[in-house]
PDB file of C-alpha atoms in Angstrom:
ATOM      1  CA  MET A   1     -17.804  92.818  64.875  1.00 44.00           C
ATOM      2  CA  ASP A   2     -15.713  91.142  62.138  1.00 47.00           C
ATOM      3  CA  ASP A   3     -13.305  92.982  59.831  1.00 45.00           C
ATOM      4  CA  GLU A   4     -15.680  92.918  56.843  1.00 47.00           C
ATOM      5  CA  ALA A   5     -18.536  94.453  58.807  1.00 45.00           C
ATOM      6  CA  ALA A   6     -16.225  97.074  60.292  1.00 43.00           C
ATOM      7  CA  ALA A   7     -14.883  97.905  56.833  1.00 46.00           C
ATOM      8  CA  GLY A   8     -18.370  98.493  55.492  1.00 47.00           C
ATOM      9  CA  GLN A   9     -19.396 100.775  58.358  1.00 53.00           C
ATOM     10  CA  GLY A  10     -16.188 102.772  58.635  1.00 58.00           C
ATOM     11  CA  ALA A  11     -15.549 103.287  54.935  1.00 74.00           C
ATOM     12  CA  ALA A  12     -16.032 106.786  53.592  1.00 86.00           C
ATOM     13  CA  ARG A  13     -18.525 107.234  50.802  1.00 91.00           C
ATOM     14  CA  PRO A  14     -16.887 107.597  47.380  1.00 90.00           C
ATOM     15  CA  THR A  15     -16.317 111.144  46.213  1.00 92.00           C
ATOM     16  CA  ALA A  16     -17.622 112.437  42.893  1.00 91.00           C
ATOM     17  CA  GLY A  17     -14.061 112.274  41.538  1.00 91.00           C
ATOM     18  CA  GLU A  18     -13.638 108.660  42.618  1.00 89.00           C
ATOM     19  CA  LEU A  19     -16.958 107.728  41.042  1.00 92.00           C
ATOM     20  CA  ALA A  20     -15.911 109.503  37.825  1.00 92.00           C
ATOM     21  CA  VAL A  21     -12.712 107.400  37.688  1.00 89.00           C
ATOM     22  CA  LEU A  22     -14.696 104.215  38.323  1.00 90.00           C
ATOM     23  CA  ARG A  23     -17.154 105.167  35.582  1.00 93.00           C
ATOM     24  CA  ARG A  24     -14.262 105.700  33.131  1.00 90.00           C
ATOM     25  CA  LEU A  25     -12.609 102.390  34.056  1.00 89.00           C
ATOM     26  CA  MET A  26     -15.913 100.605  33.490  1.00 92.00           C
ATOM     27  CA  GLN A  27     -16.396 102.461  30.197  1.00 91.00           C
ATOM     28  CA  VAL A  28     -12.997 101.297  28.892  1.00 88.00           C
ATOM     29  CA  SER A  29     -13.568  97.736  30.131  1.00 88.00           C
ATOM     30  CA  ASN A  30     -17.001  97.571  28.506  1.00 89.00           C
ATOM     31  CA  ALA A  31     -15.749  99.043  25.225  1.00 84.00           C
ATOM     32  CA  ILE A  32     -12.934  96.485  25.063  1.00 82.00           C
ATOM     33  CA  SER A  33     -15.360  93.635  25.819  1.00 83.00           C
ATOM     34  CA  ARG A  34     -18.026  94.835  23.394  1.00 80.00           C
ATOM     35  CA  GLY A  35     -15.451  95.381  20.682  1.00 72.00           C
ATOM     36  CA  ARG A  36     -14.206  91.823  21.211  1.00 84.00           C
ATOM     37  CA  LEU A  37     -10.625  93.104  20.986  1.00 84.00           C
ATOM     38  CA  SER A  38      -9.117  89.984  22.500  1.00 85.00           C
ATOM     39  CA  ASP A  39     -11.221  87.758  20.237  1.00 87.00           C
ATOM     40  CA  ARG A  40     -10.168  89.759  17.181  1.00 86.00           C
ATOM     41  CA  ALA A  41      -6.524  89.534  18.214  1.00 88.00           C
ATOM     42  CA  VAL A  42      -6.860  85.751  18.667  1.00 88.00           C
ATOM     43  CA  GLU A  43      -8.341  85.569  15.155  1.00 89.00           C
ATOM     44  CA  ALA A  44      -5.259  87.441  13.907  1.00 86.00           C
ATOM     45  CA  THR A  45      -3.086  84.557  15.161  1.00 86.00           C
ATOM     46  CA  GLY A  46      -4.719  82.264  12.615  1.00 86.00           C
ATOM     47  CA  LEU A  47      -5.274  79.697  15.368  1.00 87.00           C
ATOM     48  CA  VAL A  48      -8.236  78.660  17.470  1.00 89.00           C
ATOM     49  CA  LEU A  49      -7.124  79.412  21.027  1.00 90.00           C
ATOM     50  CA  ASP A  50      -9.093  80.106  24.167  1.00 90.00           C
ATOM     51  CA  ARG A  51      -8.262  83.103  26.333  1.00 88.00           C
ATOM     52  CA  PRO A  52      -6.345  81.175  29.044  1.00 92.00           C
ATOM     53  CA  ALA A  53      -4.094  79.570  26.418  1.00 94.00           C
ATOM     54  CA  VAL A  54      -3.427  82.967  24.843  1.00 93.00           C
ATOM     55  CA  ASN A  55      -2.579  84.373  28.273  1.00 93.00           C
ATOM     56  CA  VAL A  56       0.039  81.654  28.836  1.00 95.00           C
ATOM     57  CA  LEU A  57       1.491  82.178  25.371  1.00 95.00           C
ATOM     58  CA  MET A  58       1.604  85.961  25.836  1.00 95.00           C
ATOM     59  CA  THR A  59       3.159  85.636  29.289  1.00 95.00           C
ATOM     60  CA  LEU A  60       5.978  83.603  27.731  1.00 96.00           C
ATOM     61  CA  HIS A  61       6.238  86.027  24.816  1.00 94.00           C
ATOM     62  CA  LEU A  62       6.497  89.070  27.074  1.00 94.00           C
ATOM     63  CA  ALA A  63       9.038  87.341  29.333  1.00 94.00           C
ATOM     64  CA  GLN A  64      11.265  86.855  26.289  1.00 88.00           C
ATOM     65  CA  GLY A  65      12.633  83.625  27.653  1.00 88.00           C
ATOM     66  CA  ALA A  66      11.782  80.201  28.975  1.00 94.00           C
ATOM     67  CA  MET A  67       9.949  80.045  32.303  1.00 95.00           C
ATOM     68  CA  ARG A  68       8.945  77.507  34.925  1.00 94.00           C
ATOM     69  CA  VAL A  69       5.244  76.732  35.187  1.00 94.00           C
ATOM     70  CA  GLY A  70       5.187  78.235  38.692  1.00 92.00           C
ATOM     71  CA  ASP A  71       6.686  81.492  37.420  1.00 93.00           C
ATOM     72  CA  ILE A  72       4.119  81.663  34.614  1.00 95.00           C
ATOM     73  CA  ALA A  73       1.346  81.127  37.175  1.00 93.00           C
ATOM     74  CA  GLU A  74       2.767  83.828  39.427  1.00 90.00           C
ATOM     75  CA  ARG A  75       2.920  86.370  36.598  1.00 90.00           C
ATOM     76  CA  MET A  76      -0.623  85.485  35.537  1.00 90.00           C
ATOM     77  CA  GLN A  77      -1.780  85.477  39.180  1.00 84.00           C
ATOM     78  CA  VAL A  78      -3.375  82.036  38.864  1.00 88.00           C
ATOM     79  CA  VAL A  79      -2.684  78.635  40.391  1.00 89.00           C
ATOM     80  CA  GLY A  80      -0.075  76.270  38.947  1.00 88.00           C
ATOM     81  CA  PRO A  81      -2.445  73.456  37.909  1.00 90.00           C
ATOM     82  CA  HIS A  82      -4.349  75.914  35.704  1.00 92.00           C
ATOM     83  CA  VAL A  83      -1.132  76.802  33.864  1.00 95.00           C
ATOM     84  CA  THR A  84      -0.049  73.152  33.666  1.00 95.00           C
ATOM     85  CA  ARG A  85      -3.280  72.248  31.826  1.00 95.00           C
ATOM     86  CA  GLN A  86      -2.842  75.140  29.402  1.00 95.00           C
ATOM     87  CA  VAL A  87       0.821  74.301  28.786  1.00 96.00           C
ATOM     88  CA  GLN A  88      -0.099  70.682  28.039  1.00 96.00           C
ATOM     89  CA  GLY A  89      -2.657  71.830  25.468  1.00 96.00           C
ATOM     90  CA  LEU A  90      -0.212  74.267  23.898  1.00 97.00           C
ATOM     91  CA  GLU A  91       2.447  71.521  23.807  1.00 97.00           C
ATOM     92  CA  ARG A  92       0.083  69.142  21.974  1.00 96.00           C
ATOM     93  CA  ARG A  93      -0.504  71.873  19.392  1.00 95.00           C
ATOM     94  CA  GLY A  94       3.210  72.494  18.924  1.00 96.00           C
ATOM     95  CA  LEU A  95       3.063  76.065  20.265  1.00 96.00           C
ATOM     96  CA  VAL A  96       5.323  75.551  23.318  1.00 97.00           C
ATOM     97  CA  ARG A  97       7.937  73.009  24.323  1.00 97.00           C
ATOM     98  CA  ARG A  98       9.680  71.921  27.491  1.00 96.00           C
ATOM     99  CA  VAL A  99      13.403  72.466  27.786  1.00 95.00           C
ATOM    100  CA  ALA A 100      15.834  71.488  30.539  1.00 92.00           C
ATOM    101  CA  ASP A 101      16.398  74.023  33.297  1.00 90.00           C
ATOM    102  CA  PRO A 102      20.166  74.645  33.237  1.00 89.00           C
ATOM    103  CA  HIS A 103      20.127  75.445  36.978  1.00 88.00           C
ATOM    104  CA  ASP A 104      18.064  72.448  38.121  1.00 88.00           C
ATOM    105  CA  ARG A 105      18.201  69.169  36.194  1.00 84.00           C
ATOM    106  CA  ARG A 106      14.982  67.991  37.912  1.00 87.00           C
ATOM    107  CA  ALA A 107      12.944  70.885  36.538  1.00 88.00           C
ATOM    108  CA  SER A 108      11.922  71.944  33.075  1.00 93.00           C
ATOM    109  CA  LEU A 109      11.225  75.303  31.532  1.00 95.00           C
ATOM    110  CA  ILE A 110       8.525  76.188  29.029  1.00 96.00           C
ATOM    111  CA  GLU A 111       9.307  78.199  25.930  1.00 96.00           C
ATOM    112  CA  PRO A 112       7.335  79.034  22.800  1.00 96.00           C
ATOM    113  CA  THR A 113       8.141  77.197  19.595  1.00 96.00           C
ATOM    114  CA  ALA A 114       8.688  79.222  16.417  1.00 96.00           C
ATOM    115  CA  GLU A 115       4.999  78.742  15.583  1.00 95.00           C
ATOM    116  CA  GLY A 116       3.983  79.811  19.115  1.00 95.00           C
ATOM    117  CA  ALA A 117       6.219  82.883  18.969  1.00 95.00           C
ATOM    118  CA  ASP A 118       4.755  83.839  15.574  1.00 94.00           C
ATOM    119  CA  ALA A 119       1.203  83.470  16.929  1.00 94.00           C
ATOM    120  CA  ALA A 120       2.086  85.608  19.964  1.00 94.00           C
ATOM    121  CA  ASP A 121       3.619  88.242  17.660  1.00 94.00           C
ATOM    122  CA  ARG A 122       0.435  88.379  15.572  1.00 93.00           C
ATOM    123  CA  TYR A 123      -1.722  88.684  18.711  1.00 93.00           C
ATOM    124  CA  ALA A 124       0.470  91.457  20.137  1.00 93.00           C
ATOM    125  CA  THR A 125       0.577  93.293  16.812  1.00 93.00           C
ATOM    126  CA  SER A 126      -3.218  93.238  16.595  1.00 92.00           C
ATOM    127  CA  MET A 127      -3.746  94.494  20.152  1.00 90.00           C
ATOM    128  CA  ILE A 128      -1.020  97.139  19.979  1.00 92.00           C
ATOM    129  CA  GLY A 129      -2.262  98.290  16.580  1.00 92.00           C
ATOM    130  CA  TRP A 130      -5.768  98.837  17.871  1.00 91.00           C
ATOM    131  CA  PHE A 131      -4.670 100.842  20.917  1.00 91.00           C
ATOM    132  CA  THR A 132      -2.115 102.800  18.888  1.00 93.00           C
ATOM    133  CA  ASP A 133      -4.853 103.771  16.427  1.00 93.00           C
ATOM    134  CA  ALA A 134      -7.166 104.777  19.293  1.00 92.00           C
ATOM    135  CA  VAL A 135      -4.650 107.339  20.603  1.00 94.00           C
ATOM    136  CA  ALA A 136      -3.045 108.276  17.284  1.00 95.00           C
ATOM    137  CA  ASP A 137      -4.278 111.885  17.469  1.00 96.00           C
ATOM    138  CA  TRP A 138      -2.924 112.422  20.987  1.00 95.00           C
ATOM    139  CA  PRO A 139       0.239 114.477  21.440  1.00 97.00           C
ATOM    140  CA  ASP A 140       3.369 112.389  22.100  1.00 95.00           C
ATOM    141  CA  GLY A 141       3.596 113.637  25.682  1.00 96.00           C
ATOM    142  CA  GLU A 142       0.064 112.490  26.487  1.00 96.00           C
ATOM    143  CA  ARG A 143       0.689 109.021  25.001  1.00 94.00           C
ATOM    144  CA  GLU A 144       3.875 108.731  27.050  1.00 95.00           C
ATOM    145  CA  GLU A 145       2.073 109.904  30.197  1.00 96.00           C
ATOM    146  CA  LEU A 146      -0.710 107.360  29.586  1.00 94.00           C
ATOM    147  CA  GLY A 147       1.863 104.580  29.297  1.00 92.00           C
ATOM    148  CA  ARG A 148       3.623 105.700  32.470  1.00 95.00           C
ATOM    149  CA  LEU A 149       0.390 105.980  34.462  1.00 94.00           C
ATOM    150  CA  LEU A 150      -0.983 102.657  33.180  1.00 91.00           C
ATOM    151  CA  GLY A 151       2.247 100.985  34.259  1.00 93.00           C
ATOM    152  CA  LYS A 152       1.994 102.561  37.689  1.00 94.00           C
ATOM    153  CA  LEU A 153      -1.685 101.597  38.014  1.00 91.00           C
ATOM    154  CA  ALA A 154      -1.010  98.000  36.936  1.00 88.00           C
ATOM    155  CA  ASP A 155       1.867  97.662  39.412  1.00 90.00           C
ATOM    156  CA  ASP A 156      -0.102  99.163  42.303  1.00 91.00           C
ATOM    157  CA  VAL A 157      -3.256  97.133  41.614  1.00 88.00           C
ATOM    158  CA  THR A 158      -1.218  93.933  41.278  1.00 83.00           C
ATOM    159  CA  THR A 159       0.610  94.619  44.546  1.00 87.00           C
ATOM    160  CA  ARG A 160      -2.604  95.464  46.390  1.00 86.00           C
ATOM    161  CA  LEU A 161      -4.424  92.374  45.096  1.00 82.00           C
ATOM    162  CA  ALA A 162      -1.486  90.141  46.034  1.00 78.00           C
ATOM    163  CA  GLY A 163      -1.685  91.567  49.549  1.00 77.00           C
ATOM    164  CA  LEU A 164      -5.406  90.823  49.734  1.00 76.00           C
ATOM    165  CA  GLN A 165      -4.704  87.128  49.239  1.00 69.00           C
ATOM    166  CA  ASP A 166      -2.480  87.116  52.331  1.00 63.00           C
ATOM    167  CA  THR A 167      -4.468  89.273  54.738  1.00 60.00           C
ATOM    168  CA  PRO A 168      -8.067  89.731  55.831  1.00 56.00           C
ATOM    169  CA  PRO A 169      -9.917  92.783  54.477  1.00 53.00           C
ATOM    170  CA  ALA A 170      -9.081  96.048  56.222  1.00 52.00           C
ATOM    171  CA  PRO A 171     -11.199  99.180  56.463  1.00 53.00           C
ATOM    172  CA  ALA A 172     -10.844 101.371  53.388  1.00 53.00           C
ATOM    173  CA  ARG A 173      -8.601 104.370  53.974  1.00 53.00           C
ATOM    174  CA  ARG A 174      -8.584 106.894  51.217  1.00 53.00           C
ATOM    175  CA  ASP A 175      -6.847 110.139  50.716  1.00 54.00           C
ATOM    176  CA  PRO A 176      -9.694 112.347  49.468  1.00 49.00           C
ATOM    177  CA  SER A 177      -7.267 114.082  47.125  1.00 52.00           C
ATOM    178  CA  ALA A 178      -6.233 110.778  45.507  1.00 53.00           C
ATOM    179  CA  PHE A 179      -8.765 111.162  42.717  1.00 53.00           C
ATOM    180  CA  ARG A 180      -9.208 114.638  41.355  1.00 52.00           C
ATOM    181  CA  MET A 181     -11.144 114.376  38.140  1.00 50.00           C
ATOM    182  CA  GLU A 182     -13.670 116.897  36.995  1.00 46.00           C
ATOM    183  CA  GLU A 183     -16.378 116.215  34.480  1.00 45.00           C
ATOM    184  CA  LYS A 184     -18.838 118.628  32.951  1.00 44.00           C
ATOM    185  CA  GLY A 185     -21.893 118.919  35.112  1.00 44.00           C
ATOM    186  CA  GLU A 186     -20.339 117.329  38.181  1.00 43.00           C
ATOM    187  CA  GLY A 187     -19.268 119.064  41.355  1.00 43.00           C
ATOM    188  CA  GLU A 188     -15.996 118.599  43.139  1.00 41.00           C
ATOM    189  CA  GLU A 189     -16.278 116.206  46.048  1.00 41.00           C
ATOM    190  CA  ARG A 190     -19.126 115.013  48.158  1.00 39.00           C
ATOM    191  CA  GLY A 191     -18.924 116.039  51.745  1.00 40.00           C
TER     192      GLY A 191
END
C-alpha cells in the first residue's frame, strides 16, 4: 500500500474542535475574498496591477531592502521564472529597478523605485487599515495575542508546507488536544 493510501486509512477523523477551527478559517478566507480586500487595496495604489505583481512589490516592501530574484521567489514560495516575469513587468512600469549586488558583481538585486515604494505603502495602508478597523473594539491584549498567534500559525504552516515539497505524504498524526475550541451547540470532541 502506498503512503497516500496508508495516510487516508490511518488518519483519525477530525474532532469537533478541529472542524470548528477549519470552519472559522474558511469563514475568514471567504469574507476576505467576497469583500475583495486585495482588489480594494490594489485600487488604493492608483495603479492597475495584478495580484502576482502586487505580491512581488509587497515582498520587496516588507523586506525593506533590495533582494535577488531567487530570494523573492523563496519568500513568496513560488518558482524563480514566475518572479522574473513579474519583475520584468514591474521594471517596464518603473516600479522596480535592478541594482548591482555589492557582494557578487555577476548578480543584480531588485529594489522598488520611489513610485513602487509609494504604491506598496498605499496598498499596505489600505490592508492594515481594514484589519485595524475590524478589531478596533478588541482589548489591546487580544489584538496583541491575535498578532502573536497569527505569526506563529504563518511560520508553522510555511515550515510544514516547505517540508511537504521535499517529502512524500505521511500519515496524519494529531494531538487531540491541539484544537480546543467550543462553539454554542457543539459538543467537545468526537470519539
